[in-house]
Tab-separated table of C-alpha atoms in Angstrom:
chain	number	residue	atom	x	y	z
W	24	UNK	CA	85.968	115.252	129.721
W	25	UNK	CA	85.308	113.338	126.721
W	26	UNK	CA	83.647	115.864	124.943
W	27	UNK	CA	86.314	118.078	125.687
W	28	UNK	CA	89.092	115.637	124.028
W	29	UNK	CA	86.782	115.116	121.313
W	30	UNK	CA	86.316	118.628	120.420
W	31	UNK	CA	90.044	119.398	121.249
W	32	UNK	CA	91.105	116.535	118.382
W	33	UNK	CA	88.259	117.947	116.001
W	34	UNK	CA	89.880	121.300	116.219
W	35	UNK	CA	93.400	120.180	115.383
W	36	UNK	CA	92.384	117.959	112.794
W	37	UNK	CA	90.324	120.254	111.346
W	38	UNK	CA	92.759	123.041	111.464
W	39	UNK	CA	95.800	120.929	110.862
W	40	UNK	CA	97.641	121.929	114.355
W	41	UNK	CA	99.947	119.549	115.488
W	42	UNK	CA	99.800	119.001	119.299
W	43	UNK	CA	103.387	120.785	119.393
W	44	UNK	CA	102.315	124.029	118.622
W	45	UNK	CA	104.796	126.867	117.561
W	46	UNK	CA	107.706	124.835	119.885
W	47	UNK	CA	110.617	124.884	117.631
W	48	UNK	CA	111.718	121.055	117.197
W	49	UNK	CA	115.465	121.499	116.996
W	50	UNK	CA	118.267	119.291	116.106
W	51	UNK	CA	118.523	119.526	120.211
W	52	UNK	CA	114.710	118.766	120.652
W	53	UNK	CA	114.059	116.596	123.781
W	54	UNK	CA	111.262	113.790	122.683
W	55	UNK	CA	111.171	112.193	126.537
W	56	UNK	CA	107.598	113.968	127.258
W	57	UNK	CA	106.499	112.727	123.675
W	58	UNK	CA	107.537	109.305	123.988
W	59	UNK	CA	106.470	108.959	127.511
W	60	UNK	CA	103.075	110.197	126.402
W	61	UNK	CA	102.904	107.968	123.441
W	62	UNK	CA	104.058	104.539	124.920
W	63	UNK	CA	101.308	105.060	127.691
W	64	UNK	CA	98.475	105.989	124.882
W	65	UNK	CA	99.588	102.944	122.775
W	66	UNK	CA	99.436	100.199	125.572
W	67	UNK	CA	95.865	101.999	126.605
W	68	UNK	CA	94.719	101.622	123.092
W	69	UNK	CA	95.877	98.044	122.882
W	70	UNK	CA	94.552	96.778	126.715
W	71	UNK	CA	93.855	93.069	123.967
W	72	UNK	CA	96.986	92.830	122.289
W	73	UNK	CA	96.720	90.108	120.007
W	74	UNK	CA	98.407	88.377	116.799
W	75	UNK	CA	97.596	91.824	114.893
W	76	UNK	CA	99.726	94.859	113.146
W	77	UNK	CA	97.137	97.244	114.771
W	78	UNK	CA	97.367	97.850	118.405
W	79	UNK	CA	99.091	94.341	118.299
W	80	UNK	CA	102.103	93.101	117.607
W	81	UNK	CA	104.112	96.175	116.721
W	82	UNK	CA	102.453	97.832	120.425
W	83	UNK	CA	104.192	95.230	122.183
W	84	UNK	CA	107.487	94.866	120.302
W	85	UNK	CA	107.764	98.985	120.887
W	86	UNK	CA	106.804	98.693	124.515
W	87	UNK	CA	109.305	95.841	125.206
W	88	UNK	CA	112.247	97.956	123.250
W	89	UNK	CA	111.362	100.875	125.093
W	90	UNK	CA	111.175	99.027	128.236
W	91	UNK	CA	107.746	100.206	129.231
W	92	UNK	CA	106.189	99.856	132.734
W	93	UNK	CA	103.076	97.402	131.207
W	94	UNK	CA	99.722	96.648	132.950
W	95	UNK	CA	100.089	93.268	134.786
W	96	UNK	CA	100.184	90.066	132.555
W	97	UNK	CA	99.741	92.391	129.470
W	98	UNK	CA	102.674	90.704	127.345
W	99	UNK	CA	101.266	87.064	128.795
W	100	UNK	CA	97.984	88.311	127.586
W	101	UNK	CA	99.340	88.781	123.671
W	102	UNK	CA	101.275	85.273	123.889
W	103	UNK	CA	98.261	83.687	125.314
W	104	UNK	CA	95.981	85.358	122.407
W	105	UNK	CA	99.010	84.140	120.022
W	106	UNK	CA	98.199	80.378	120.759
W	107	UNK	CA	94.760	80.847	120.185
W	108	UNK	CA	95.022	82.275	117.073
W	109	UNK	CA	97.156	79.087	116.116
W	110	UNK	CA	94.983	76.673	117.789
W	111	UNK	CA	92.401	78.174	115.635
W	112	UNK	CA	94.138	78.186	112.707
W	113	UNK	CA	95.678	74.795	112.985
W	114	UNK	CA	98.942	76.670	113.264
W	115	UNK	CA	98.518	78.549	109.932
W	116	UNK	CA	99.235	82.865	110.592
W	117	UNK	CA	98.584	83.184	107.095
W	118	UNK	CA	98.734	80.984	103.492
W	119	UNK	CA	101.004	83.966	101.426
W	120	UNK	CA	102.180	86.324	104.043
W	121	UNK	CA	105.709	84.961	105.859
W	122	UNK	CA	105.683	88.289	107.406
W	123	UNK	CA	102.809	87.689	109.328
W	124	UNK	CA	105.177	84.612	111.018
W	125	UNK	CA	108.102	86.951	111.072
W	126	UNK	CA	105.889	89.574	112.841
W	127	UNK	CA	105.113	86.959	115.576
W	128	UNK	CA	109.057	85.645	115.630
W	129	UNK	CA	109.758	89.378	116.288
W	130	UNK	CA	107.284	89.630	119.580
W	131	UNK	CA	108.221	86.540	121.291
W	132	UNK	CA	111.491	87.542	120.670
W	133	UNK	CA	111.132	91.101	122.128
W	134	UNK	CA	109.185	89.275	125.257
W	135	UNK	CA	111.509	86.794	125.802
W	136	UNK	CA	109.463	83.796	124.507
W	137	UNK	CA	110.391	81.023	122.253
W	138	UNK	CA	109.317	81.429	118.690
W	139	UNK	CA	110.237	77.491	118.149
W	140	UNK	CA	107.679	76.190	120.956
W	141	UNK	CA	104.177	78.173	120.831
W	142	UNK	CA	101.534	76.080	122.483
W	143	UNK	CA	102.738	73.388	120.478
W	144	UNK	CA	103.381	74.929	117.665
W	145	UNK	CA	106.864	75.929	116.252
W	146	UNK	CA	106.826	79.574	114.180
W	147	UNK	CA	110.436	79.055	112.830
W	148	UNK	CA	110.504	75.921	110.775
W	149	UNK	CA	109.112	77.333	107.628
W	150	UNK	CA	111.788	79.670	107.607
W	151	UNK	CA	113.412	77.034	105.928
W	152	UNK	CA	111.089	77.163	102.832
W	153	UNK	CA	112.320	79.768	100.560
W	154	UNK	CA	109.570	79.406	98.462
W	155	UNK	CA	106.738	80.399	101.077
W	156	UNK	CA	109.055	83.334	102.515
W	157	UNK	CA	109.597	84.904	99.110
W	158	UNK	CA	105.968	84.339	97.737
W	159	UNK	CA	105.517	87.885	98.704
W	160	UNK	CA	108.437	89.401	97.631
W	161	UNK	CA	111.413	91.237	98.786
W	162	UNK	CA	109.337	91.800	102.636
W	163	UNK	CA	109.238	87.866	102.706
W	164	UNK	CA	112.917	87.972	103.015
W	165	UNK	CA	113.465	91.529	104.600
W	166	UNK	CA	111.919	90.519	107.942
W	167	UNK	CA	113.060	86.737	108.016
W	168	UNK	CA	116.630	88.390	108.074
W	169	UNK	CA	115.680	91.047	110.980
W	170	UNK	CA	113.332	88.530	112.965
W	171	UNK	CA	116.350	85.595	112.745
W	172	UNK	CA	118.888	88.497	113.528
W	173	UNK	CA	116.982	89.950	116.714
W	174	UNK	CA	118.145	87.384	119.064
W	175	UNK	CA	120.409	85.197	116.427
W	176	UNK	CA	118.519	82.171	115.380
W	177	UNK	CA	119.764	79.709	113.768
W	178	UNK	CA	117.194	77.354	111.833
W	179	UNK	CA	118.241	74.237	109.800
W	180	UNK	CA	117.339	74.758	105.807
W	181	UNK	CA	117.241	78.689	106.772
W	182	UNK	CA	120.028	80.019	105.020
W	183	UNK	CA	120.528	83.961	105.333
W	184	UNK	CA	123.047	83.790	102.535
W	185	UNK	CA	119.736	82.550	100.464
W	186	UNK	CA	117.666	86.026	101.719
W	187	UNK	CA	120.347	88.374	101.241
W	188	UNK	CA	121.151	87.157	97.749
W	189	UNK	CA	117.562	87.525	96.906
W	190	UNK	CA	117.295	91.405	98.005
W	191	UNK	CA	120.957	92.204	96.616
W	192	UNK	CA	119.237	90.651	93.377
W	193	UNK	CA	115.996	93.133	93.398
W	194	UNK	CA	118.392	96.270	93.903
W	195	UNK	CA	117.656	99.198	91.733
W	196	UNK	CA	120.111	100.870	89.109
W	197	UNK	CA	121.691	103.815	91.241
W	198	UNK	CA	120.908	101.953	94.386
W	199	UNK	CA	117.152	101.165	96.108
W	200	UNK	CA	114.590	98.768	96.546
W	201	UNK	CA	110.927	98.959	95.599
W	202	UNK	CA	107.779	96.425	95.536
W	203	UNK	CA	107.197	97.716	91.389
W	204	UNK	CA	107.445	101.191	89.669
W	205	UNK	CA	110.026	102.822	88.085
W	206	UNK	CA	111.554	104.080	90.738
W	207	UNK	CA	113.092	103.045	94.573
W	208	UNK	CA	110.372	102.928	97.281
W	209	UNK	CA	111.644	104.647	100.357
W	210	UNK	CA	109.762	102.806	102.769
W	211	UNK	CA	111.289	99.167	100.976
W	212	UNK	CA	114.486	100.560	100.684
W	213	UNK	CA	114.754	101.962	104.740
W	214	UNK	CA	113.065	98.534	105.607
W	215	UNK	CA	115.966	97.012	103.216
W	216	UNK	CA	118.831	98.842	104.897
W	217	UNK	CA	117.055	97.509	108.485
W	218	UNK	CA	117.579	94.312	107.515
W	219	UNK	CA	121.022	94.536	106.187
W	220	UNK	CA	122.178	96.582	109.786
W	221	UNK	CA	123.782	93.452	110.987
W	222	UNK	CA	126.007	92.902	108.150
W	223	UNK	CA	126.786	96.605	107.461
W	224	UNK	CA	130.368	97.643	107.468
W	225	UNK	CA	131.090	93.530	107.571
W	226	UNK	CA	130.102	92.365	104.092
W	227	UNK	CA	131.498	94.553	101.439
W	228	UNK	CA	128.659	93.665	98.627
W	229	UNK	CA	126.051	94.551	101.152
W	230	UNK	CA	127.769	97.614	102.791
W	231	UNK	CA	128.248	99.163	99.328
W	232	UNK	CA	124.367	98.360	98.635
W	233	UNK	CA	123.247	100.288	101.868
W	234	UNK	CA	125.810	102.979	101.099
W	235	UNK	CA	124.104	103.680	97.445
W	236	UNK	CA	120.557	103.349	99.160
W	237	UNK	CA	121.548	106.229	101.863
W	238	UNK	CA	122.783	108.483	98.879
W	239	UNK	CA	119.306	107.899	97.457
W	240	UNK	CA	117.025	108.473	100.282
W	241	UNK	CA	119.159	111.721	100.901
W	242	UNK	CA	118.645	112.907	97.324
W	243	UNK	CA	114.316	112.119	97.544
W	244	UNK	CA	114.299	113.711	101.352
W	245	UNK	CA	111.974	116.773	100.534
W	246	UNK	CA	113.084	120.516	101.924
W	247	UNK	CA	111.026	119.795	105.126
W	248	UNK	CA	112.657	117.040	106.386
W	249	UNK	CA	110.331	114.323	105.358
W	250	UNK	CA	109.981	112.145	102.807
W	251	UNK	CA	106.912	111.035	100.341
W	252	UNK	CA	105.535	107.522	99.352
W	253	UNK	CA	102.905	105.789	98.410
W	254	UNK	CA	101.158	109.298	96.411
W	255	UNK	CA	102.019	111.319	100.039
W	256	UNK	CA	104.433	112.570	102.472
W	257	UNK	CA	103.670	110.562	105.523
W	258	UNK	CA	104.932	109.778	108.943
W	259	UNK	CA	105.189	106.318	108.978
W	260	UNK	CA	107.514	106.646	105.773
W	261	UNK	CA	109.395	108.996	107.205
W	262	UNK	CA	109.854	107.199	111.025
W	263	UNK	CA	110.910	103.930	108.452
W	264	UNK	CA	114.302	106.204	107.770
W	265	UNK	CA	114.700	107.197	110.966
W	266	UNK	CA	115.040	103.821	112.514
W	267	UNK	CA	116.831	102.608	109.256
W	268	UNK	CA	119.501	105.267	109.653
W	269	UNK	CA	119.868	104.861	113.122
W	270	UNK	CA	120.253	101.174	112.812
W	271	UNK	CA	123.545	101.557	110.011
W	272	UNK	CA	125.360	104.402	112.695
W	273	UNK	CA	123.816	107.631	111.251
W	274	UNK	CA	123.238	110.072	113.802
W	275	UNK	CA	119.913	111.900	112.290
W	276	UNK	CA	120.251	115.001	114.632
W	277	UNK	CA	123.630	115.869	113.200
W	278	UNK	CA	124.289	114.151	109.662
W	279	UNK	CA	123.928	117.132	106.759
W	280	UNK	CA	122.758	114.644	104.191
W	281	UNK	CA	119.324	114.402	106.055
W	282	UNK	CA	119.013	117.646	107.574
W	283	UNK	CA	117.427	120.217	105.152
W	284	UNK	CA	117.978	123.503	106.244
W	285	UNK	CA	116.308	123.735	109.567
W	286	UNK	CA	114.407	120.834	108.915
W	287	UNK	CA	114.796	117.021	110.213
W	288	UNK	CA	113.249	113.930	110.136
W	289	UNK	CA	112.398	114.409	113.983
W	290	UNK	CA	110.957	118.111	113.208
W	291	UNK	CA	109.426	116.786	110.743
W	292	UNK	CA	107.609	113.781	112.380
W	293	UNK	CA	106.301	116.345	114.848
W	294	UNK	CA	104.233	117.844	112.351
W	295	UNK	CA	101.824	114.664	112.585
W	296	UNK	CA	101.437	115.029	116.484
W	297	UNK	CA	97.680	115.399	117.665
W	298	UNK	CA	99.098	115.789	121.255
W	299	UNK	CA	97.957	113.055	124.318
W	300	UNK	CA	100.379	110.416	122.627
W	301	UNK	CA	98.660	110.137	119.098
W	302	UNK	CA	99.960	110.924	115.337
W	303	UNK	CA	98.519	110.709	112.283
W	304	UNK	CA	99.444	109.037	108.702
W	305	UNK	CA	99.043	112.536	107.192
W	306	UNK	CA	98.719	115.570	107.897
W	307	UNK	CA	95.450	117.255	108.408
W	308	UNK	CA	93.800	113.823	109.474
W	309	UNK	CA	93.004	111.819	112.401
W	310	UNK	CA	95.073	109.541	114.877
W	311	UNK	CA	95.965	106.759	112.973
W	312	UNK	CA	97.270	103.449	115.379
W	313	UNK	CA	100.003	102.123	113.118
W	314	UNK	CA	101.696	105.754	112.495
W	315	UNK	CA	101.648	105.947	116.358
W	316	UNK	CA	103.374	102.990	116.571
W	317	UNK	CA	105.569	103.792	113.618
W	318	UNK	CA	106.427	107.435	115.313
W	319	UNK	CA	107.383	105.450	118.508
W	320	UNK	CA	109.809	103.304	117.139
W	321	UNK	CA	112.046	105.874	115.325
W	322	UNK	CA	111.612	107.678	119.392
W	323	UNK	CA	112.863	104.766	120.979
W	324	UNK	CA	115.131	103.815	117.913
W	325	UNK	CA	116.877	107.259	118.023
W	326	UNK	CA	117.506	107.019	121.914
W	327	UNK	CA	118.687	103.755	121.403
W	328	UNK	CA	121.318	104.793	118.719
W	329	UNK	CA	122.771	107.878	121.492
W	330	UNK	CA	123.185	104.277	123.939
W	331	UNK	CA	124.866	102.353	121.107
W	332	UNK	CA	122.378	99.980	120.849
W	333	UNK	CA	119.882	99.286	117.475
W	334	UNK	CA	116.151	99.297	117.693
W	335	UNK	CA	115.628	95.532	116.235
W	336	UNK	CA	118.514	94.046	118.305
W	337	UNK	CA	116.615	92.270	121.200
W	338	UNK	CA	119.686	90.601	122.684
W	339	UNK	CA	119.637	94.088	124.910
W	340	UNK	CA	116.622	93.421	126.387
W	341	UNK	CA	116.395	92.970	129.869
């Protein structure tokens, strides 16, 4: 049976076939079958989830949105890793990297653990050094505003005013965000607009902001629904819009500014499915974990939206 799968996945890859086949993926498309499929290959790829971004912390944080029937103990299992990567580390997840402790913040969160007691050791008390969560740029800030916002902590020293004012400050002329270049980054710039969801339609600085960043990543979406970064149209880029869309009130099935032609970010996505649950980065390779993962989120982030809920807003988890 093995061989069979193997030589199955050699043949699409090698052929570039997506695991959809000729089915038309419509505006109407129903993803249940896909998402069902995926969630159970992600959590068997990940039977060790630990503090990781491959078949880690982003597998459970999708399986707890999507609310996922897990193998027994499987999120205890990641939180148990979690302190022994700290106990390790002397409580260090990483010297430059506050994502890294935002990435954790967002699991416990999504499991219903607290971020502020971890085996001893509290994950939220350097939020309140600015210096250490901007050290890698914009992303520093980005996911200390959606990990505090995803179940509304509030941390002495950790002002969001502080975060926000430093991404309003990187903006782009014309609207955007980007690490360097020239030019607006669409995976920045959807990862931007997730973090300013909350606030959207609230704050006028920020809602204007968000408003000029849609306008751009409509004008960059390519004719076949997907979009291109980092020297290639990818999945992952493209799932980043989905969920960022979603997030702001933007139904992606039916809005004309991201639906070109016949073509949509879901159609599009579809284009990367290898079939049994798995997607690739590009098209014409392999599975690739963190575009599965990716893929899955704008799934569960799109049914979300149709139940008026957001993807990163864990205070609707049960």
């Amino acid at each position: 049976m093995k061989k069979l799968f193997a030589f199955v996945l050699a043949f699409v890859v090698l052929f570039g076939f997506s695991g959809c086949g000729k089915e038309k993926i419509g505006t109407d498309y129903d993803f249940s079958k896909v998402m069902e499929d995926t969630m159970a290959h992600i959590i068997e790829e990940a039977p060790n989830p630990g503090h990781s971004h491959l078949n880690g912390e982003w597998s459970v944080i999708v399986a707890a949105r999507y609310g996922a029937e897990v193998p027994e103990g499987w999120y205890d299992t990641y939180y148990n890793n979690l302190i022994t990567a700290l106990e390790e580390s002397g409580g260090e997840l990483s010297k430059t990297k506050h994502s890294d402790y935002s990435r954790a913040v967002l699991t416990l969160a999504a499991i219903g653990k607290d971020p502020s007691s971890v085996g001893g050791f509290n994950l939220l008390e350097n939020y309140a050094d600015y210096d250490f969560v901007t050290h890698q740029g914009i992303p520093g800030s980005i996911f200390a505003l959606i990990s505090l916002n995803s179940r509304g902590y509030k941390i002495p020293g950790a002002e969001e005013k502080n975060f926000i004012e430093h991404i309003l400050s990187e903006e782009y002329e014309g609207g955007g965000w980007a690490l360097m270049g020239e030019d607006p980054d669409v995976d920045i710039t959807a990862q931007v607009i997730q973090a300013f969801a909350p606030y959207y339609g609230k704050d006028e600085e920020i809602t204007a902001a968000v408003d000029r960043a849609v306008k751009v990543l409509s004008e960059v979406q390519k004719p076949d629904g997907g979009f291109f970064a980092w020297e290639s149209e990818n999945s992952q880029t493209t799932s980043q819009v989905g969920i960022a869309l979603s997030a702001i009130g933007i139904d992606i099935r039916t809005d004309e500014r991201f639906i070109k032609g016949e073509n949509w970010i879901g159609s599009y996505i579809m284009q990367y499915y290898l079939g049994g649950g798995a997607f690739a980065h590009t098209r014409g390779m392999g599975e690739n974990a963190m575009a599965t993962d990716q893929c899955m989120q704008m799934f569960v982030a799109m049914k979300l939206f149709e139940q008026g809920e957001s993807f990163y807003d864990f205070t609707k988890i049960k």
